[in-house]
XYZ file of C-alpha atoms in Angstrom:
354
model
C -29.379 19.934 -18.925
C -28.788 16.495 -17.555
C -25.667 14.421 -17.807
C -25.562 10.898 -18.801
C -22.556 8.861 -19.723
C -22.139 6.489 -22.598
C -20.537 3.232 -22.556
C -20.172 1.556 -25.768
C -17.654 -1.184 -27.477
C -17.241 -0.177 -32.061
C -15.010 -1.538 -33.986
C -11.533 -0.206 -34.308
C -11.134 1.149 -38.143
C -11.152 4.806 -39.434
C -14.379 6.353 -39.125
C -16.439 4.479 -36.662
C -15.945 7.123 -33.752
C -17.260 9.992 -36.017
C -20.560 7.539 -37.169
C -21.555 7.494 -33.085
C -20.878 11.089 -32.867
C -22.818 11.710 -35.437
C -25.874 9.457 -34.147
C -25.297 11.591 -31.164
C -25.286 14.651 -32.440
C -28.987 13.808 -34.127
C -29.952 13.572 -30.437
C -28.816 16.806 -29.912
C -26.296 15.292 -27.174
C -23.719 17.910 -26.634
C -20.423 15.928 -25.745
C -18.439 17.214 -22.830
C -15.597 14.402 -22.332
C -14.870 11.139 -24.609
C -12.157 8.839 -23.277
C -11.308 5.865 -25.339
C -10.223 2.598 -23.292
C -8.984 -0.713 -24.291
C -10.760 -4.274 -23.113
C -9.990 -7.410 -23.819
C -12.788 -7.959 -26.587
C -11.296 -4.568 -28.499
C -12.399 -0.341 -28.389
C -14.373 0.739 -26.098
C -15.564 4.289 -26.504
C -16.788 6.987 -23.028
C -18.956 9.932 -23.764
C -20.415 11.939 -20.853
C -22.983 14.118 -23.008
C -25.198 16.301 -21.579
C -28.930 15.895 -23.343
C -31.917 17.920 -23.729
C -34.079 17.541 -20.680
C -36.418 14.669 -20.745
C -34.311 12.911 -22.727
C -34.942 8.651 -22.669
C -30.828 7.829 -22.357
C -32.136 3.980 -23.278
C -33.800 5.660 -26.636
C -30.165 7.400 -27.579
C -28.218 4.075 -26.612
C -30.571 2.363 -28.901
C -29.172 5.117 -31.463
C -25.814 4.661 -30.547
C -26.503 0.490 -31.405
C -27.709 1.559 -34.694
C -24.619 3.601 -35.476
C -22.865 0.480 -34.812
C -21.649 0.062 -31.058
C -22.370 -2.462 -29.155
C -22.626 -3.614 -25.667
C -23.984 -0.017 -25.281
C -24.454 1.117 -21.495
C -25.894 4.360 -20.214
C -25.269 5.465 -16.697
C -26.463 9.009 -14.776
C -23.728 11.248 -14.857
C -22.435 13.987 -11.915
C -20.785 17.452 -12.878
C -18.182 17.157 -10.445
C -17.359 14.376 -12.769
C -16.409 16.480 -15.483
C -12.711 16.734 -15.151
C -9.419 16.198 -16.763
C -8.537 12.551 -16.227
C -4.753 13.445 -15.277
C -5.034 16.021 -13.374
C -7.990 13.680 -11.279
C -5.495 10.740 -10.602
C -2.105 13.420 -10.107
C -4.994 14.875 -7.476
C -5.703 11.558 -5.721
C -2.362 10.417 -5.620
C -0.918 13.458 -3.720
C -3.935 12.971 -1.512
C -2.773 9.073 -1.081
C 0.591 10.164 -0.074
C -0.243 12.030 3.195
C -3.608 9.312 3.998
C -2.555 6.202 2.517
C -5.226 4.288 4.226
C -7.916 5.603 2.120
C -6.375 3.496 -0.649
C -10.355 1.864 -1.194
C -12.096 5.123 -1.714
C -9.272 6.976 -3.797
C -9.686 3.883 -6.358
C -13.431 3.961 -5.833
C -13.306 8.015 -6.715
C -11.070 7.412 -9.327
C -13.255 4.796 -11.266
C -16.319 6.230 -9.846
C -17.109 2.670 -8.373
C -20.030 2.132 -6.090
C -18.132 0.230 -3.395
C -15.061 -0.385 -2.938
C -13.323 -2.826 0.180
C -10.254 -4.535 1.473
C -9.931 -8.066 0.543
C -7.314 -10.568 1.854
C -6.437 -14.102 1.434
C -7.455 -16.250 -1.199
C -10.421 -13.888 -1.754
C -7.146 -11.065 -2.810
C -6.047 -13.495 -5.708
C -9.355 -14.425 -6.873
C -11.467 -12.237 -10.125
C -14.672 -12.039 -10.013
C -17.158 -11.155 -13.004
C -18.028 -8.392 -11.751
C -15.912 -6.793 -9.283
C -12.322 -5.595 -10.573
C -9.768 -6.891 -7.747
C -6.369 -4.530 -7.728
C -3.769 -5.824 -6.415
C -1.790 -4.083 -3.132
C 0.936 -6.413 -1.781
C 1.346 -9.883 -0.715
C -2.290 -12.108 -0.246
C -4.290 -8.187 -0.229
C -6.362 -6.165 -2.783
C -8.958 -3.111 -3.399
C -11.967 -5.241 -4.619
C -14.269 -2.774 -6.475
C -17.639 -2.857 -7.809
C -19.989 -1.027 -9.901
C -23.679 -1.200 -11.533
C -24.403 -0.645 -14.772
C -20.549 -0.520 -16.324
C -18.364 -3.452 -16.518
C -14.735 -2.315 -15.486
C -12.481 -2.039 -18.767
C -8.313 -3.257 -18.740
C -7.963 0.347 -19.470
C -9.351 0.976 -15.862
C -7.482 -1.509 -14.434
C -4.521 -0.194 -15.288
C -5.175 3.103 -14.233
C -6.557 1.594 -10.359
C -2.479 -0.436 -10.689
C -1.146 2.677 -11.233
C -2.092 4.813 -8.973
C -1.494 1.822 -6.111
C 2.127 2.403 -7.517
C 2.054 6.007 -7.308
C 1.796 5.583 -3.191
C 3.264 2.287 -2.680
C 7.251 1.948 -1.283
C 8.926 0.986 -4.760
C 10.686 -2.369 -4.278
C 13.670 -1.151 -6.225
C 14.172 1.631 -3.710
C 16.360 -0.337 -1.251
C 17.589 2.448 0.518
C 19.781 1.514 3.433
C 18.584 -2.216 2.942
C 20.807 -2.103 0.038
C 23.791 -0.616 1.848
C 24.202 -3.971 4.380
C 25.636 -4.619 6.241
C 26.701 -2.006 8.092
C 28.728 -1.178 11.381
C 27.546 0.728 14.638
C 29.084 1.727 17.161
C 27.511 1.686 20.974
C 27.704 3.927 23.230
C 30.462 1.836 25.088
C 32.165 1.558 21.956
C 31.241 -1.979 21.043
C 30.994 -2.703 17.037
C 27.821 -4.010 15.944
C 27.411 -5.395 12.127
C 23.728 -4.699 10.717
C 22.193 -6.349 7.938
C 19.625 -8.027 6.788
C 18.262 -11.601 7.529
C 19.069 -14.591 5.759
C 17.443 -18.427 6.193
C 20.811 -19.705 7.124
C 20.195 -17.469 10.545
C 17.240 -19.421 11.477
C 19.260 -21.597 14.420
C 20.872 -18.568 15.434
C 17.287 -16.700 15.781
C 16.352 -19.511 17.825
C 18.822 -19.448 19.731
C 18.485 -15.570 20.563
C 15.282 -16.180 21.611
C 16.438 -18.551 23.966
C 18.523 -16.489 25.631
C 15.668 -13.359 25.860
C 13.700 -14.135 29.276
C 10.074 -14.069 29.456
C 9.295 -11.049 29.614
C 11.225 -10.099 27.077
C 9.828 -12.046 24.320
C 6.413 -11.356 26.265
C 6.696 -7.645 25.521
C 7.653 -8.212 21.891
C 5.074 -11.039 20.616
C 2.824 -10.326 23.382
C 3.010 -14.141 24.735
C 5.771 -15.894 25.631
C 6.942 -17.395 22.549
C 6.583 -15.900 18.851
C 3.518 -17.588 16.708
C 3.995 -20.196 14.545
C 5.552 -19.177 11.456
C 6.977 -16.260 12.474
C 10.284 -17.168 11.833
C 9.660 -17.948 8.108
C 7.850 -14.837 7.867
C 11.070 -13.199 8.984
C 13.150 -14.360 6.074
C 10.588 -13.505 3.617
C 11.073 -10.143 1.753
C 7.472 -10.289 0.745
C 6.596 -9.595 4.374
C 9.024 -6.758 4.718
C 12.258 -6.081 6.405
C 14.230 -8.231 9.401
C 17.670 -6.680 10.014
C 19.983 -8.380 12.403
C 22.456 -7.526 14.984
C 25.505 -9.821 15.104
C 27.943 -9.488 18.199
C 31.693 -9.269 18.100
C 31.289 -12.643 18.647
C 29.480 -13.414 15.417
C 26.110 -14.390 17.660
C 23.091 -12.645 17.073
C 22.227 -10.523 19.543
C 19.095 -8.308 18.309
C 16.148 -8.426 15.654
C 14.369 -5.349 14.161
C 11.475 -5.842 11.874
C 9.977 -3.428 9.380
C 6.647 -5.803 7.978
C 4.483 -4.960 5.537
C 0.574 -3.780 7.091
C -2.536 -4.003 5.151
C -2.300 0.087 4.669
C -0.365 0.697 1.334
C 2.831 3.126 2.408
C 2.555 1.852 5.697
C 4.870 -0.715 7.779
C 4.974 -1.761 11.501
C 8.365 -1.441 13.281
C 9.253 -4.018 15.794
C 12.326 -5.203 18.087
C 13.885 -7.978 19.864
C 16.705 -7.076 21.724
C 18.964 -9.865 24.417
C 18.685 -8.521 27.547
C 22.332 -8.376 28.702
C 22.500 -5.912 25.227
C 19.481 -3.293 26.849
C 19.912 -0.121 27.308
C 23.397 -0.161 25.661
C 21.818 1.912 22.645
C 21.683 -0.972 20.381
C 17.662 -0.603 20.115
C 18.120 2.954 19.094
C 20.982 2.697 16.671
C 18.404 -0.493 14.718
C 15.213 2.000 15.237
C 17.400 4.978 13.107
C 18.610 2.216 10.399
C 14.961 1.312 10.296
C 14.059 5.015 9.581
C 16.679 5.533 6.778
C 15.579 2.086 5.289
C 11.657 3.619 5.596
C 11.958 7.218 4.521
C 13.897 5.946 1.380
C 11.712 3.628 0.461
C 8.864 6.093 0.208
C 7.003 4.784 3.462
C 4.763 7.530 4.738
C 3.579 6.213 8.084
C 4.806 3.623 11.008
C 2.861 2.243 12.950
C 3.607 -0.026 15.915
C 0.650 -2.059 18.050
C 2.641 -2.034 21.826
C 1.264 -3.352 25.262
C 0.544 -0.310 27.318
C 3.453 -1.462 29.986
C 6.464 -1.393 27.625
C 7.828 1.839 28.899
C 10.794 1.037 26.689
C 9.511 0.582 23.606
C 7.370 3.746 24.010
C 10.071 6.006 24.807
C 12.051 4.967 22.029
C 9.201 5.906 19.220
C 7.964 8.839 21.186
C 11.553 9.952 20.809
C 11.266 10.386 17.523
C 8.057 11.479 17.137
C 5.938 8.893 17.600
C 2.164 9.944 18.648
C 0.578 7.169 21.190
C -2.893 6.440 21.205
C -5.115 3.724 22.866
C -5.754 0.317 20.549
C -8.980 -1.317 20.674
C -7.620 -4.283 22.748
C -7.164 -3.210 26.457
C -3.796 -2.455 27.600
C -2.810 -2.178 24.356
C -1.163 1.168 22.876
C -0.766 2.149 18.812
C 2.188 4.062 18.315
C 2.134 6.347 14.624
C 5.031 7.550 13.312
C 4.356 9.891 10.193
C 7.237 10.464 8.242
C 7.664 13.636 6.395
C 10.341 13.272 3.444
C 12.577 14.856 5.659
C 16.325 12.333 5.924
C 16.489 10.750 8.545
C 19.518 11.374 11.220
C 22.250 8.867 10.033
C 23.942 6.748 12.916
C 27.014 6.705 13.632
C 27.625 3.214 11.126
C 29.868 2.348 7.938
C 28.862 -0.329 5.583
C 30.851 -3.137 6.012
C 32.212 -5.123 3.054
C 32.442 -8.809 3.162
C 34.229 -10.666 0.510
């Protein structure tokens, strides 16, 4: 027998659900699944009822309208559709976890949306009439669309939580929370870790400064960061920015975990003076960087490299990290998946500062 499903708003008192039910029922609609939703104008009932063949679904809205619903929407219905709600979003959230970048189709499955795409900008912040627009992180959204049945608030929550469900949870610190902390080199040198602050932004400059070329070439691919980098730095929103301070209180080394379009995903990155290289400073950031990601439920990093920087490659192949041509030329993405397991701890105690 064909499926259809019923959209329809009633009026929330005792009895109303059992009147449509009824009117059903006199169509000899068998109900299979009824999910009641909130929206902002009050009730809205769900039926997916399967029907006698040939039935006219307009005729038994029309019936449903009688029975006293309104707004009353009828849509073709799937059999695969036909399953428990929770066990459907538990489903695509484990799925989420291990592929977080299909984030858009997940949401699109879960509201059975006819489209669903990434949206950034101004165009993340904006609702439309007809689209439902869920929010993933700073200035970026799932913007979903769908004939024939107006998203509900019910939905929408559902579509937030299930972004949740895969997203890093901003109260999960991890080893941010644990700054700053003290490594040791291999040479024995002390190194306090923590995180950035806007009162560092001379001292960033100054780094940079004192990076040659190439140095800063290999990191920002130019020689000299883009414009409001820096600022982006000190902005949580954006992600992480650790610093390395020097015995002598300079800062000597940056390491970035920022925020990518991909929910559960973040793009590692490192600025390190040259007279610190190959001293094991960029390894000893890169394993406080995988503490800090692991804990805060990241499932993937990802890092967009030139093709030349030997060193940067090494260090991410090291610990795992798969390489794999970018669509720019010369250009290599690094993936790092990361499995739940803990990461190994470096050799570092937090240091308290009064």
């Amino acid at each position: 027998m064909p499926l259809l499903r019923f959209r329809t708003q009633i009026e929330d008192r005792p009895g109303r659900l059992a009147v449509l039910t009824a009117a059903l029922a006199a169509r000899r609609a068998n109900i299979l699944e009824l999910s009641v939703q909130v929206d902002t104008d009050g009730v809205v009932d769900e039926f997916v009822v399967d029907v006698p063949p040939h039935t006219d679904g307009q005729e038994v809205a029309e019936a449903l309208e009688r029975a006293g619903g309104t707004r009353v929407a009828v849509v073709a219905a799937r059999p695969h559709e036909l399953i428990d709600e929770p066990t459907r979003a538990l489903t695509l959230a484990a799925r989420l976890r291990s592929d977080p970048r299909g984030l858009p189709e997940a949401l699109a499955e879960l509201l059975r949306a006819d489209m669903a795409a990434w949206v950034f900008g101004a165009a993340a912040e904006r609702e439309e009439p007809d689209a439902l627009t869920v929010p993933v992180g700073p200035m970026r959204a799932v913007q979903l669309r769908r004939d024939g049945l107006p998203f509900t608030m019910t939905e929408a929550a559902r579509a937030t939580a299930l972004v949740r469900a895969v997203l890093p949870d901003p109260g999960r610190t991890g080893a941010a929370g644990r700054m700053p902390r003290l490594i040791s080199l291999r040479d024995g040198t002390q190194i306090v870790v923590r995180t950035i602050q806007e009162r560092d932004t001379a001292a960033v400059r100054a780094m940079h400064q004192r990076c040659s070329a190439e140095s800063r070439r290999l990191r920002y691919f130019g020689a000299k960061p883009a414009h409001g980098v820096m600022e982006a730095f000190c902005a949580s929103s954006h992600g992480l920015t650790l610093v390395a301070e020097g015995p002598d209180g300079s800062i000597l080394a940056l390491a970035h975990l920022m925020h990518l379009l991909d929910p559960g995903v973040a793009e590692p990155a490192f600025l390190v003076e040259d007279h610190w290289q190959g001293r094991g400073l960029g390894r000893a950031l890169a394993e406080l960087l995988l503490e800090t990601a692991r804990e805060g439920g990241l499932v993937e990093l990802r890092a967009t490299v030139l093709s030349e920087n030997a060193r940067m490659r090494g260090l991410l192949t090291s610990f795992g990290g798969r390489v794999r041509r970018a669509s720019h030329r010369g250009v290599v993405e690094i993936t790092l998946g990361l499995d739940g397991k803990v990461a190994r701890r470096p050799s570092a105690t937090t240091v308290h500062r009064h």
